[in-house]
Amino acid sequence: MASDVTGSSFGHDFALKDPSGKERTLEDFRGKAVVVFFGYTQCPDVCPTTLATLATAMKELGADADRVQVLFITVDPERDTPELLAKYVPSFDPRFLGLWGDADATARTAKEFKVIYQKVPGPTPGSYTMDHSAGSYVFDPKGRLRLFMSNGQGPDVFAHDLRELLRGA
């Protein structure tokens, strides 16, 4: 079940680049319900599972899925290059879009969404993992933050709540 966060004082916007280098903000997706998830491409569990869950929800939505935009914001800009995001994120669903920012833009965006993330050293310098918040933020087609979905929600929950947001648009 999602938490209603309508009227929250956080999660208002971001300014990050898509894989082509174009700067994107929430305004670019006005008219669509938007799901924002923070993660990283080398995540062993939560990130690919969440993206797969969202891909299944998109299938459940049928034609309504074209009115939904899933955005994957990396918390690992050091390894998650635009080229990698361009391959990884749409592999779950071609409509999904990966967003990237330098370390400062990532930190600003995470702070705006109250997302916590930190590097956890591995046995070699490049083998680190990232601890990070693992929920999804859902915006209505007018660009207002409406729902927070905690980790582990199934595709049926996403599809149901997205359908309701689209119905109210």
mmCIF file of C-alpha atoms in Angstrom:
data_model
loop_
_atom_site.group_PDB
_atom_site.id
_atom_site.type_symbol
_atom_site.label_atom_id
_atom_site.label_comp_id
_atom_site.label_asym_id
_atom_site.label_seq_id
_atom_site.Cartn_x
_atom_site.Cartn_y
_atom_site.Cartn_z
ATOM 1 C CA MET A 1 0.000 0.000 0.000
ATOM 2 C CA ALA A 2 1.288 3.457 -0.871
ATOM 3 C CA SER A 3 1.528 6.333 1.565
ATOM 4 C CA ASP A 4 -0.353 9.479 0.618
ATOM 5 C CA VAL A 5 2.213 12.295 0.721
ATOM 6 C CA THR A 6 0.066 14.905 -1.045
ATOM 7 C CA GLY A 7 1.145 18.396 0.013
ATOM 8 C CA SER A 8 4.606 17.321 1.189
ATOM 9 C CA SER A 9 7.290 19.960 1.498
ATOM 10 C CA PHE A 10 9.831 17.812 -0.384
ATOM 11 C CA GLY A 11 10.215 16.223 -3.795
ATOM 12 C CA HIS A 12 9.210 19.279 -5.780
ATOM 13 C CA ASP A 13 11.620 19.033 -8.694
ATOM 14 C CA PHE A 14 15.024 18.065 -10.033
ATOM 15 C CA ALA A 15 17.338 19.120 -12.862
ATOM 16 C CA LEU A 16 19.256 16.108 -14.183
ATOM 17 C CA LYS A 17 20.445 14.912 -17.567
ATOM 18 C CA ASP A 18 19.006 12.071 -19.613
ATOM 19 C CA PRO A 19 21.426 9.766 -21.491
ATOM 20 C CA SER A 20 21.437 12.073 -24.527
ATOM 21 C CA GLY A 21 22.671 14.950 -22.334
ATOM 22 C CA LYS A 22 19.381 16.860 -22.323
ATOM 23 C CA GLU A 23 18.525 18.431 -18.979
ATOM 24 C CA ARG A 24 15.233 17.122 -17.619
ATOM 25 C CA THR A 25 12.874 18.426 -14.952
ATOM 26 C CA LEU A 26 9.463 17.275 -13.767
ATOM 27 C CA GLU A 27 7.851 19.830 -16.091
ATOM 28 C CA ASP A 28 9.065 17.758 -19.076
ATOM 29 C CA PHE A 29 6.667 14.980 -18.069
ATOM 30 C CA ARG A 30 3.580 17.068 -17.303
ATOM 31 C CA GLY A 31 0.453 15.236 -18.379
ATOM 32 C CA LYS A 32 1.845 11.863 -17.305
ATOM 33 C CA ALA A 33 1.943 10.131 -13.966
ATOM 34 C CA VAL A 34 5.623 9.946 -13.013
ATOM 35 C CA VAL A 35 7.337 7.301 -10.887
ATOM 36 C CA VAL A 36 10.766 8.330 -9.563
ATOM 37 C CA PHE A 37 13.101 5.680 -8.167
ATOM 38 C CA PHE A 38 16.636 6.281 -6.898
ATOM 39 C CA GLY A 39 19.132 3.476 -7.395
ATOM 40 C CA TYR A 40 22.236 2.329 -9.253
ATOM 41 C CA THR A 41 22.894 -0.070 -12.092
ATOM 42 C CA GLN A 42 25.240 -2.402 -10.198
ATOM 43 C CA CYS A 43 22.721 -2.932 -7.397
ATOM 44 C CA PRO A 44 22.403 -6.674 -6.773
ATOM 45 C CA ASP A 45 18.795 -6.780 -5.594
ATOM 46 C CA VAL A 46 16.449 -3.877 -4.810
ATOM 47 C CA CYS A 47 17.027 -1.799 -7.955
ATOM 48 C CA PRO A 48 16.564 -4.479 -10.624
ATOM 49 C CA THR A 49 13.661 -5.952 -8.655
ATOM 50 C CA THR A 50 11.921 -2.566 -8.454
ATOM 51 C CA LEU A 51 12.460 -1.873 -12.160
ATOM 52 C CA ALA A 52 11.140 -5.339 -13.046
ATOM 53 C CA THR A 53 8.109 -4.749 -10.804
ATOM 54 C CA LEU A 54 7.448 -1.421 -12.534
ATOM 55 C CA ALA A 55 7.798 -3.079 -15.956
ATOM 56 C CA THR A 56 5.166 -5.640 -14.946
ATOM 57 C CA ALA A 57 2.904 -2.843 -13.672
ATOM 58 C CA MET A 58 3.252 -1.118 -17.054
ATOM 59 C CA LYS A 59 2.066 -4.307 -18.770
ATOM 60 C CA GLU A 60 -0.905 -4.475 -16.381
ATOM 61 C CA LEU A 61 -1.806 -0.872 -17.240
ATOM 62 C CA GLY A 62 -2.150 -1.703 -20.935
ATOM 63 C CA ALA A 63 -2.737 1.431 -23.036
ATOM 64 C CA ASP A 64 -2.658 3.602 -19.880
ATOM 65 C CA ALA A 65 1.062 2.823 -19.551
ATOM 66 C CA ASP A 66 1.736 5.383 -22.292
ATOM 67 C CA ARG A 67 0.549 8.009 -19.786
ATOM 68 C CA VAL A 68 3.161 6.927 -17.210
ATOM 69 C CA GLN A 69 6.852 7.850 -17.099
ATOM 70 C CA VAL A 70 9.265 5.869 -14.938
ATOM 71 C CA LEU A 71 12.454 7.752 -14.052
ATOM 72 C CA PHE A 72 15.476 5.981 -12.569
ATOM 73 C CA ILE A 73 17.805 8.481 -10.872
ATOM 74 C CA THR A 74 21.274 7.127 -10.221
ATOM 75 C CA VAL A 75 22.916 7.578 -6.821
ATOM 76 C CA ASP A 76 26.200 6.315 -8.332
ATOM 77 C CA PRO A 77 27.195 8.907 -10.946
ATOM 78 C CA GLU A 78 30.805 7.723 -10.726
ATOM 79 C CA ARG A 79 30.008 4.383 -12.414
ATOM 80 C CA ASP A 80 26.565 4.978 -13.917
ATOM 81 C CA THR A 81 27.555 6.822 -17.054
ATOM 82 C CA PRO A 82 24.893 8.161 -19.415
ATOM 83 C CA GLU A 83 25.864 5.373 -21.862
ATOM 84 C CA LEU A 84 25.301 2.695 -19.226
ATOM 85 C CA LEU A 85 21.988 4.230 -18.143
ATOM 86 C CA ALA A 86 20.884 4.343 -21.808
ATOM 87 C CA LYS A 87 21.306 0.559 -22.029
ATOM 88 C CA TYR A 88 20.354 -0.604 -18.541
ATOM 89 C CA VAL A 89 17.189 1.327 -17.699
ATOM 90 C CA PRO A 90 15.225 0.767 -20.955
ATOM 91 C CA SER A 91 16.114 -2.930 -20.862
ATOM 92 C CA PHE A 92 13.266 -3.259 -18.329
ATOM 93 C CA ASP A 93 10.808 -1.246 -20.447
ATOM 94 C CA PRO A 94 11.737 0.916 -23.452
ATOM 95 C CA ARG A 95 9.741 3.851 -22.013
ATOM 96 C CA PHE A 96 11.845 3.969 -18.818
ATOM 97 C CA LEU A 97 14.398 6.764 -18.615
ATOM 98 C CA GLY A 98 17.614 6.935 -16.608
ATOM 99 C CA LEU A 99 18.702 10.304 -15.228
ATOM 100 C CA TRP A 100 22.180 11.344 -14.197
ATOM 101 C CA GLY A 101 23.846 14.261 -12.488
ATOM 102 C CA ASP A 102 27.338 14.988 -11.258
ATOM 103 C CA ALA A 103 28.070 14.447 -7.565
ATOM 104 C CA ASP A 104 26.661 17.874 -6.601
ATOM 105 C CA ALA A 105 23.457 17.510 -8.646
ATOM 106 C CA THR A 106 22.963 13.994 -7.247
ATOM 107 C CA ALA A 107 23.380 15.270 -3.676
ATOM 108 C CA ARG A 108 20.976 18.197 -4.273
ATOM 109 C CA THR A 109 18.345 15.931 -5.810
ATOM 110 C CA ALA A 110 18.667 13.320 -3.069
ATOM 111 C CA LYS A 111 18.308 16.051 -0.427
ATOM 112 C CA GLU A 112 15.192 17.430 -2.174
ATOM 113 C CA PHE A 113 13.615 13.949 -2.074
ATOM 114 C CA LYS A 114 14.947 13.068 1.401
ATOM 115 C CA VAL A 115 16.854 10.149 -0.091
ATOM 116 C CA ILE A 116 19.837 8.828 1.832
ATOM 117 C CA TYR A 117 22.720 7.158 0.018
ATOM 118 C CA GLN A 118 26.341 6.344 0.731
ATOM 119 C CA LYS A 119 29.180 4.391 -0.773
ATOM 120 C CA VAL A 120 30.117 1.154 1.005
ATOM 121 C CA PRO A 121 33.723 0.131 0.252
ATOM 122 C CA GLY A 122 34.312 -3.264 -1.348
ATOM 123 C CA PRO A 123 37.457 -5.409 -1.590
ATOM 124 C CA THR A 124 38.750 -3.274 -4.482
ATOM 125 C CA PRO A 125 38.195 0.449 -5.194
ATOM 126 C CA GLY A 126 35.727 -0.180 -8.057
ATOM 127 C CA SER A 127 33.759 -2.925 -6.309
ATOM 128 C CA TYR A 128 31.898 -0.771 -3.821
ATOM 129 C CA THR A 129 28.158 -0.938 -3.280
ATOM 130 C CA MET A 130 25.735 1.862 -2.511
ATOM 131 C CA ASP A 131 23.422 1.862 0.478
ATOM 132 C CA HIS A 132 20.356 3.924 -0.441
ATOM 133 C CA SER A 133 16.733 4.615 0.348
ATOM 134 C CA ALA A 134 14.574 2.220 -1.620
ATOM 135 C CA GLY A 135 11.138 3.719 -2.147
ATOM 136 C CA SER A 136 9.417 5.198 -5.189
ATOM 137 C CA TYR A 137 7.848 8.622 -5.483
ATOM 138 C CA VAL A 138 4.707 8.927 -7.596
ATOM 139 C CA PHE A 139 3.562 12.210 -9.131
ATOM 140 C CA ASP A 140 0.176 12.900 -10.655
ATOM 141 C CA PRO A 141 -0.132 14.212 -14.230
ATOM 142 C CA LYS A 142 -0.183 17.799 -12.893
ATOM 143 C CA GLY A 143 3.306 17.312 -11.447
ATOM 144 C CA ARG A 144 2.293 17.067 -7.786
ATOM 145 C CA LEU A 145 3.942 14.514 -5.514
ATOM 146 C CA ARG A 146 1.114 12.281 -4.341
ATOM 147 C CA LEU A 147 2.411 8.874 -3.212
ATOM 148 C CA PHE A 148 5.405 7.211 -1.655
ATOM 149 C CA MET A 149 5.679 3.486 -2.355
ATOM 150 C CA SER A 150 7.895 1.618 0.071
ATOM 151 C CA ASN A 151 10.168 -1.100 -1.239
ATOM 152 C CA GLY A 152 8.548 -4.456 -1.935
ATOM 153 C CA GLN A 153 5.202 -3.306 -3.287
ATOM 154 C CA GLY A 154 4.043 -5.620 -6.029
ATOM 155 C CA PRO A 155 3.128 -4.634 -9.577
ATOM 156 C CA ASP A 156 -0.593 -4.828 -8.749
ATOM 157 C CA VAL A 157 -0.230 -2.057 -6.156
ATOM 158 C CA PHE A 158 1.687 0.170 -8.583
ATOM 159 C CA ALA A 159 -0.794 -0.498 -11.406
ATOM 160 C CA HIS A 160 -3.809 0.169 -9.169
ATOM 161 C CA ASP A 161 -2.458 3.425 -7.743
ATOM 162 C CA LEU A 162 -1.216 4.685 -11.114
ATOM 163 C CA ARG A 163 -4.604 3.911 -12.669
ATOM 164 C CA GLU A 164 -6.307 5.932 -9.890
ATOM 165 C CA LEU A 165 -3.970 8.904 -10.410
ATOM 166 C CA LEU A 166 -4.592 8.795 -14.161
ATOM 167 C CA ARG A 167 -8.333 8.575 -13.632
ATOM 168 C CA GLY A 168 -8.250 11.732 -11.536
ATOM 169 C CA ALA A 169 -6.270 13.665 -14.162
#
